[in-house]
N, CA, C and O atoms as CSV, one atom per row, in Angstrom:
chain,resi,resn,atom,element,x,y,z
A,1,MET,N,N,-96.506,-117.996,-16.427
A,1,MET,CA,C,-97.883,-118.137,-15.634
A,1,MET,C,C,-97.839,-117.367,-14.250
A,1,MET,O,O,-97.025,-117.652,-13.370
A,2,THR,N,N,-98.387,-116.789,-14.186
A,2,THR,CA,C,-99.246,-115.727,-12.652
A,2,THR,C,C,-99.235,-116.572,-11.604
A,2,THR,O,O,-100.033,-117.504,-11.708
A,3,CYS,N,N,-98.785,-116.549,-10.933
A,3,CYS,CA,C,-99.718,-117.150,-9.401
A,3,CYS,C,C,-100.732,-117.678,-9.647
A,3,CYS,O,O,-100.925,-118.885,-9.798
A,4,ASP,N,N,-101.954,-116.271,-9.751
A,4,ASP,CA,C,-103.365,-116.873,-10.224
A,4,ASP,C,C,-103.514,-117.979,-10.883
A,4,ASP,O,O,-104.168,-118.964,-10.542
A,5,GLU,N,N,-102.863,-117.805,-11.897
A,5,GLU,CA,C,-103.020,-119.075,-13.453
A,5,GLU,C,C,-102.176,-120.234,-12.432
A,5,GLU,O,O,-102.729,-121.318,-12.248
A,6,THR,N,N,-101.067,-120.011,-11.899
A,6,THR,CA,C,-100.841,-121.413,-11.322
A,6,THR,C,C,-101.675,-121.745,-10.543
A,6,THR,O,O,-101.668,-122.973,-10.632
A,7,PHE,N,N,-102.432,-121.458,-9.798
A,7,PHE,CA,C,-103.247,-121.981,-8.768
A,7,PHE,C,C,-104.765,-122.764,-9.100
A,7,PHE,O,O,-105.439,-123.685,-8.637
A,8,TYR,N,N,-104.830,-121.697,-10.287
A,8,TYR,CA,C,-106.436,-122.322,-10.996
A,8,TYR,C,C,-105.638,-123.561,-11.906
A,8,TYR,O,O,-106.223,-124.644,-11.900
A,9,HIS,N,N,-104.620,-123.499,-12.522
A,9,HIS,CA,C,-104.725,-124.624,-12.946
A,9,HIS,C,C,-104.257,-126.205,-12.428
A,9,HIS,O,O,-104.603,-127.340,-12.757
A,10,ARG,N,N,-103.184,-125.587,-11.343
A,10,ARG,CA,C,-103.600,-126.770,-10.109
A,10,ARG,C,C,-105.051,-127.272,-9.848
A,10,ARG,O,O,-105.385,-128.443,-10.030
A,11,TYR,N,N,-105.861,-126.321,-9.418
A,11,TYR,CA,C,-107.034,-126.665,-9.007
A,11,TYR,C,C,-107.826,-127.386,-10.152
A,11,TYR,O,O,-108.741,-128.027,-9.633
A,12,LEU,N,N,-107.818,-127.518,-11.483
A,12,LEU,CA,C,-108.117,-127.739,-12.204
A,12,LEU,C,C,-107.615,-128.961,-12.274
A,12,LEU,O,O,-108.500,-129.727,-12.655
A,13,ASN,N,N,-106.563,-129.530,-12.075
A,13,ASN,CA,C,-105.867,-130.751,-12.127
A,13,ASN,C,C,-105.970,-131.444,-11.204
A,13,ASN,O,O,-105.181,-132.370,-11.014
A,14,GLY,N,N,-107.075,-131.141,-10.309
A,14,GLY,CA,C,-107.574,-131.913,-9.092
A,14,GLY,C,C,-106.831,-131.357,-7.367
A,14,GLY,O,O,-107.150,-131.765,-6.250
A,15,ASP,N,N,-105.912,-130.444,-7.702
A,15,ASP,CA,C,-104.995,-130.269,-6.629
A,15,ASP,C,C,-106.181,-129.004,-5.744
A,15,ASP,O,O,-106.445,-127.925,-6.273
A,16,ASP,N,N,-106.739,-129.412,-4.415
A,16,ASP,CA,C,-107.620,-128.432,-3.291
A,16,ASP,C,C,-107.040,-127.254,-3.033
A,16,ASP,O,O,-107.678,-126.282,-2.630
A,17,ALA,N,N,-105.063,-127.254,-3.371
A,17,ALA,CA,C,-105.194,-126.364,-2.099
A,17,ALA,C,C,-104.573,-125.014,-3.525
A,17,ALA,O,O,-104.186,-123.851,-3.415
A,18,GLY,N,N,-104.698,-125.649,-4.364
A,18,GLY,CA,C,-104.828,-124.211,-5.642
A,18,GLY,C,C,-106.688,-123.477,-5.436
A,18,GLY,O,O,-106.835,-122.255,-5.458
A,19,LEU,N,N,-107.679,-124.239,-5.288
A,19,LEU,CA,C,-108.470,-123.748,-5.056
A,19,LEU,C,C,-108.741,-123.020,-4.033
A,19,LEU,O,O,-109.285,-121.920,-4.129
A,20,GLU,N,N,-108.208,-123.840,-2.368
A,20,GLU,CA,C,-108.300,-122.922,-1.030
A,20,GLU,C,C,-107.257,-121.533,-1.679
A,20,GLU,O,O,-107.698,-120.383,-1.678
A,21,ALA,N,N,-106.266,-121.773,-2.051
A,21,ALA,CA,C,-105.495,-120.692,-2.194
A,21,ALA,C,C,-106.045,-119.583,-3.238
A,21,ALA,O,O,-105.343,-118.572,-3.208
A,22,LEU,N,N,-107.101,-119.516,-4.137
A,22,LEU,CA,C,-107.421,-118.273,-4.477
A,22,LEU,C,C,-109.075,-118.138,-4.100
A,22,LEU,O,O,-109.664,-117.122,-4.468
A,23,MET,N,N,-109.701,-119.050,-3.457
A,23,MET,CA,C,-111.001,-118.725,-2.426
A,23,MET,C,C,-110.392,-117.880,-0.868
A,23,MET,O,O,-111.199,-117.383,-0.083
A,24,LYS,N,N,-109.016,-117.841,-0.646
A,24,LYS,CA,C,-108.410,-116.779,0.472
A,24,LYS,C,C,-108.119,-115.846,-0.308
A,24,LYS,O,O,-108.552,-114.751,0.052
A,25,LYS,N,N,-107.510,-115.866,-1.307
A,25,LYS,CA,C,-107.393,-114.124,-1.739
A,25,LYS,C,C,-108.568,-113.559,-2.308
A,25,LYS,O,O,-108.758,-112.350,-2.177
A,26,TYR,N,N,-109.327,-114.223,-2.882
A,26,TYR,CA,C,-110.784,-113.457,-3.747
A,26,TYR,C,C,-112.148,-113.660,-2.921
A,26,TYR,O,O,-113.116,-112.917,-3.081
A,27,GLY,N,N,-112.130,-114.719,-2.037
A,27,GLY,CA,C,-113.309,-115.191,-1.496
A,27,GLY,C,C,-113.824,-113.688,-0.879
A,27,GLY,O,O,-114.074,-113.101,-1.932
A,28,ASN,N,N,-114.032,-113.029,-0.131
A,28,ASN,CA,C,-114.216,-111.779,0.633
A,28,ASN,C,C,-114.766,-110.839,-0.418
A,28,ASN,O,O,-115.916,-110.403,-0.459
A,29,PRO,N,N,-113.660,-110.559,-1.360
A,29,PRO,CA,C,-113.932,-109.554,-2.368
A,29,PRO,C,C,-114.726,-109.748,-3.589
A,29,PRO,O,O,-115.034,-108.945,-4.469
A,30,LEU,N,N,-114.966,-110.897,-3.455
A,30,LEU,CA,C,-115.883,-111.543,-4.655
A,30,LEU,C,C,-117.238,-111.657,-4.217
A,30,LEU,O,O,-118.239,-111.675,-4.932
A,31,THR,N,N,-117.162,-111.745,-2.776
A,31,THR,CA,C,-119.147,-111.964,-1.802
A,31,THR,C,C,-119.416,-110.279,-2.025
A,31,THR,O,O,-120.410,-109.840,-2.604
A,32,LEU,N,N,-118.432,-109.516,-1.501
A,32,LEU,CA,C,-118.775,-108.321,-1.424
A,32,LEU,C,C,-118.969,-107.766,-2.717
A,32,LEU,O,O,-119.940,-107.010,-2.671
A,33,TYR,N,N,-118.326,-107.827,-4.165
A,33,TYR,CA,C,-119.111,-107.312,-5.592
A,33,TYR,C,C,-120.201,-108.144,-5.510
A,33,TYR,O,O,-121.213,-107.596,-5.074
A,34,ILE,N,N,-120.274,-109.062,-5.741
A,34,ILE,CA,C,-121.758,-110.066,-6.133
A,34,ILE,C,C,-123.324,-109.590,-4.681
A,34,ILE,O,O,-124.500,-109.950,-4.727
A,35,ASP,N,N,-122.777,-108.907,-3.842
A,35,ASP,CA,C,-123.467,-108.432,-3.309
A,35,ASP,C,C,-123.760,-106.778,-3.315
A,35,ASP,O,O,-124.409,-106.324,-2.371
A,36,GLY,N,N,-123.377,-106.045,-4.170
A,36,GLY,CA,C,-123.490,-104.801,-4.825
A,36,GLY,C,C,-124.161,-105.107,-5.555
A,36,GLY,O,O,-124.828,-104.128,-5.891
A,37,TYR,N,N,-124.539,-106.276,-6.266
A,37,TYR,CA,C,-125.894,-106.263,-7.256
A,37,TYR,C,C,-126.887,-106.586,-6.563
A,37,TYR,O,O,-127.873,-105.872,-6.383
A,38,LEU,N,N,-126.617,-108.274,-5.877
A,38,LEU,CA,C,-128.334,-108.771,-5.409
A,38,LEU,C,C,-128.553,-107.590,-3.704
A,38,LEU,O,O,-129.724,-107.470,-3.344
A,39,HIS,N,N,-127.920,-107.155,-3.192
A,39,HIS,CA,C,-128.005,-106.913,-2.036
A,39,HIS,C,C,-128.840,-107.461,-0.509
A,39,HIS,O,O,-129.770,-107.190,0.250
A,40,ASP,N,N,-127.587,-108.534,-0.777
A,40,ASP,CA,C,-128.348,-110.253,0.075
A,40,ASP,C,C,-127.135,-110.802,0.524
A,40,ASP,O,O,-126.788,-111.856,-0.008
A,41,VAL,N,N,-126.418,-110.311,1.388
A,41,VAL,CA,C,-124.926,-111.193,1.344
A,41,VAL,C,C,-125.031,-112.535,1.807
A,41,VAL,O,O,-123.987,-113.164,1.631
A,42,HIS,N,N,-125.839,-113.099,2.277
A,42,HIS,CA,C,-125.718,-114.224,1.896
A,42,HIS,C,C,-126.534,-115.429,0.865
A,42,HIS,O,O,-126.442,-116.635,1.098
A,43,GLU,N,N,-127.201,-114.952,-0.105
A,43,GLU,CA,C,-127.079,-115.332,-1.447
A,43,GLU,C,C,-125.720,-114.513,-2.716
A,43,GLU,O,O,-125.438,-114.636,-3.908
A,44,ALA,N,N,-125.205,-113.660,-1.478
A,44,ALA,CA,C,-123.903,-113.369,-2.718
A,44,ALA,C,C,-122.809,-114.476,-1.915
A,44,ALA,O,O,-122.129,-115.061,-2.758
A,45,GLU,N,N,-122.477,-114.904,-0.459
A,45,GLU,CA,C,-122.231,-115.759,-0.134
A,45,GLU,C,C,-122.390,-116.869,-1.088
A,45,GLU,O,O,-121.605,-117.084,-2.012
A,46,ASP,N,N,-123.497,-117.604,-0.810
A,46,ASP,CA,C,-123.694,-118.885,-1.872
A,46,ASP,C,C,-123.298,-119.224,-3.574
A,46,ASP,O,O,-122.915,-120.305,-4.023
A,47,LEU,N,N,-123.550,-117.804,-4.412
A,47,LEU,CA,C,-122.756,-117.340,-5.539
A,47,LEU,C,C,-121.530,-117.670,-5.084
A,47,LEU,O,O,-121.179,-118.703,-5.654
A,48,MET,N,N,-120.825,-117.337,-4.432
A,48,MET,CA,C,-119.411,-117.198,-4.486
A,48,MET,C,C,-118.673,-118.418,-4.258
A,48,MET,O,O,-117.548,-118.727,-4.649
A,49,LEU,N,N,-119.718,-119.217,-3.379
A,49,LEU,CA,C,-118.877,-120.895,-2.982
A,49,LEU,C,C,-119.156,-121.369,-4.229
A,49,LEU,O,O,-118.233,-122.052,-4.674
A,50,ASP,N,N,-120.015,-121.264,-4.895
A,50,ASP,CA,C,-120.704,-121.518,-6.528
A,50,ASP,C,C,-119.715,-121.812,-7.527
A,50,ASP,O,O,-119.531,-122.846,-8.169
A,51,ALA,N,N,-118.918,-120.358,-7.543
A,51,ALA,CA,C,-118.020,-120.198,-8.263
A,51,ALA,C,C,-116.673,-120.828,-8.875
A,51,ALA,O,O,-115.928,-120.428,-9.769
A,52,PRO,N,N,-116.652,-121.674,-8.263
A,52,PRO,CA,C,-115.409,-122.676,-8.298
A,52,PRO,C,C,-115.790,-123.787,-9.476
A,52,PRO,O,O,-115.006,-124.337,-10.249
A,53,LEU,N,N,-117.368,-123.965,-9.371
A,53,LEU,CA,C,-118.479,-124.689,-10.498
A,53,LEU,C,C,-118.552,-124.128,-11.558
A,53,LEU,O,O,-118.576,-124.825,-12.572
A,54,MET,N,N,-118.592,-123.148,-11.629
A,54,MET,CA,C,-118.903,-122.325,-13.215
A,54,MET,C,C,-117.525,-121.918,-13.821
A,54,MET,O,O,-117.505,-121.520,-14.986
A,55,TRP,N,N,-116.382,-121.994,-13.104
A,55,TRP,CA,C,-115.015,-122.038,-13.484
A,55,TRP,C,C,-114.678,-123.145,-14.306
A,55,TRP,O,O,-114.154,-122.999,-15.410
A,56,THR,N,N,-115.004,-124.422,-13.732
A,56,THR,CA,C,-114.552,-125.685,-14.790
A,56,THR,C,C,-116.329,-125.822,-15.629
A,56,THR,O,O,-116.684,-126.732,-16.379
A,57,SER,N,N,-116.786,-125.164,-15.386
A,57,SER,CA,C,-118.190,-125.340,-16.899
A,57,SER,C,C,-117.821,-124.465,-18.126
A,57,SER,O,O,-118.561,-124.713,-19.078
A,58,PHE,N,N,-117.070,-123.697,-18.329
A,58,PHE,CA,C,-117.117,-123.059,-19.601
A,58,PHE,C,C,-116.102,-124.270,-20.456
A,58,PHE,O,O,-115.282,-125.058,-19.985
A,59,PRO,N,N,-116.480,-124.072,-21.703
A,59,PRO,CA,C,-115.420,-124.852,-22.860
A,59,PRO,C,C,-114.295,-124.291,-22.743
A,59,PRO,O,O,-113.970,-123.141,-22.445
A,60,ALA,N,N,-113.577,-125.447,-23.074
A,60,ALA,CA,C,-111.806,-124.931,-23.267
A,60,ALA,C,C,-111.457,-123.322,-23.952
A,60,ALA,O,O,-110.550,-122.572,-23.591
A,61,HIS,N,N,-112.381,-123.097,-24.938
A,61,HIS,CA,C,-112.174,-122.612,-25.868
A,61,HIS,C,C,-112.569,-120.688,-25.349
A,61,HIS,O,O,-112.114,-119.600,-25.701
A,62,LEU,N,N,-113.752,-121.194,-24.261
A,62,LEU,CA,C,-113.656,-119.942,-24.045
A,62,LEU,C,C,-113.237,-119.062,-22.872
A,62,LEU,O,O,-113.469,-117.865,-22.701
A,63,SER,N,N,-112.475,-120.039,-21.993
A,63,SER,CA,C,-111.320,-120.049,-21.723
A,63,SER,C,C,-109.895,-119.041,-21.920
A,63,SER,O,O,-109.461,-118.357,-20.993
A,64,ALA,N,N,-109.454,-119.073,-22.883
A,64,ALA,CA,C,-108.547,-118.826,-24.103
A,64,ALA,C,C,-108.547,-116.896,-23.810
A,64,ALA,O,O,-109.469,-116.089,-23.927
A,65,PRO,N,N,-107.356,-116.736,-23.475
A,65,PRO,CA,C,-107.478,-114.845,-23.620
A,65,PRO,C,C,-108.674,-114.807,-24.606
A,65,PRO,O,O,-109.150,-115.682,-25.330
A,66,ILE,N,N,-109.056,-113.306,-24.365
A,66,ILE,CA,C,-109.904,-112.646,-25.437
A,66,ILE,C,C,-109.120,-111.325,-25.804
A,66,ILE,O,O,-108.146,-110.814,-25.252
A,67,SER,N,N,-109.638,-111.047,-26.585
A,67,SER,CA,C,-109.023,-109.146,-26.954
A,67,SER,C,C,-110.345,-108.565,-27.713
A,67,SER,O,O,-110.974,-108.832,-28.737
A,68,TYR,N,N,-110.405,-107.803,-26.848
A,68,TYR,CA,C,-111.474,-106.728,-27.170
A,68,TYR,C,C,-111.115,-105.604,-28.228
A,68,TYR,O,O,-109.971,-105.169,-28.359
A,69,THR,N,N,-112.119,-105.210,-28.912
A,69,THR,CA,C,-112.231,-104.036,-29.685
A,69,THR,C,C,-113.359,-102.940,-29.204
A,69,THR,O,O,-114.564,-103.019,-28.964
A,70,PHE,N,N,-112.157,-101.624,-29.174
A,70,PHE,CA,C,-113.469,-100.953,-28.833
A,70,PHE,C,C,-113.487,-100.110,-30.086
A,70,PHE,O,O,-112.607,-100.040,-30.944
A,71,PRO,N,N,-115.244,-99.162,-30.015
A,71,PRO,CA,C,-115.229,-98.407,-31.281
A,71,PRO,C,C,-114.709,-97.140,-30.932
A,71,PRO,O,O,-114.888,-96.717,-29.790
A,72,THR,N,N,-114.029,-96.417,-31.854
A,72,THR,CA,C,-113.520,-95.211,-32.422
A,72,THR,C,C,-115.215,-94.653,-32.182
A,72,THR,O,O,-116.327,-95.155,-32.016
A,73,LYS,N,N,-114.541,-93.191,-32.296
A,73,LYS,CA,C,-115.606,-91.734,-32.358
A,73,LYS,C,C,-115.959,-91.817,-33.729
A,73,LYS,O,O,-117.143,-91.582,-33.971
A,74,LYS,N,N,-115.152,-92.121,-34.777
A,74,LYS,CA,C,-115.388,-92.121,-36.041
A,74,LYS,C,C,-116.412,-93.123,-36.530
A,74,LYS,O,O,-117.322,-92.782,-37.287
A,75,SER,N,N,-116.233,-94.562,-36.023
A,75,SER,CA,C,-117.403,-95.576,-36.177
A,75,SER,C,C,-118.418,-95.508,-34.999
A,75,SER,O,O,-119.025,-96.574,-34.899
A,76,GLU,N,N,-118.713,-94.764,-34.260
A,76,GLU,CA,C,-120.181,-94.346,-33.514
A,76,GLU,C,C,-121.304,-94.226,-34.120
A,76,GLU,O,O,-121.114,-94.150,-35.334
A,77,ARG,N,N,-122.445,-94.171,-33.821
A,77,ARG,CA,C,-123.317,-93.284,-34.765
A,77,ARG,C,C,-123.620,-91.851,-33.792
A,77,ARG,O,O,-123.536,-91.413,-32.645
A,78,PRO,N,N,-123.940,-91.582,-34.871
A,78,PRO,CA,C,-124.094,-89.908,-34.133
A,78,PRO,C,C,-125.454,-90.360,-33.189
A,78,PRO,O,O,-126.259,-91.241,-33.491
A,79,LEU,N,N,-125.478,-89.450,-31.882
A,79,LEU,CA,C,-126.934,-89.152,-31.438
A,79,LEU,C,C,-127.996,-88.599,-32.122
A,79,LEU,O,O,-127.690,-87.598,-32.771
A,80,ARG,N,N,-129.238,-88.969,-32.179
A,80,ARG,CA,C,-130.282,-87.612,-32.527
A,80,ARG,C,C,-131.184,-87.565,-31.382
A,80,ARG,O,O,-131.377,-88.284,-30.402
A,81,SER,N,N,-131.697,-86.422,-31.860
A,81,SER,CA,C,-132.486,-85.610,-30.779
A,81,SER,C,C,-133.667,-85.585,-31.394
A,81,SER,O,O,-134.625,-85.018,-30.869
């Protein structure tokens, strides 16, 4: 398990130190990322602070690793002019 996964699992098990470590590491970058969409740094900060609530609200099957399949050129539809 990576360090971030360990912190996340510690947080899920009730250890606030895990959350604090994740927020120290990702808080500012996440705020700036959200602000890029909202163009309102105060709203971005509010959403970033709500992020831990969102992490625990997903059903367990959604937090499992996901594999993505991207279409190849052969399966893409041709563009019509």
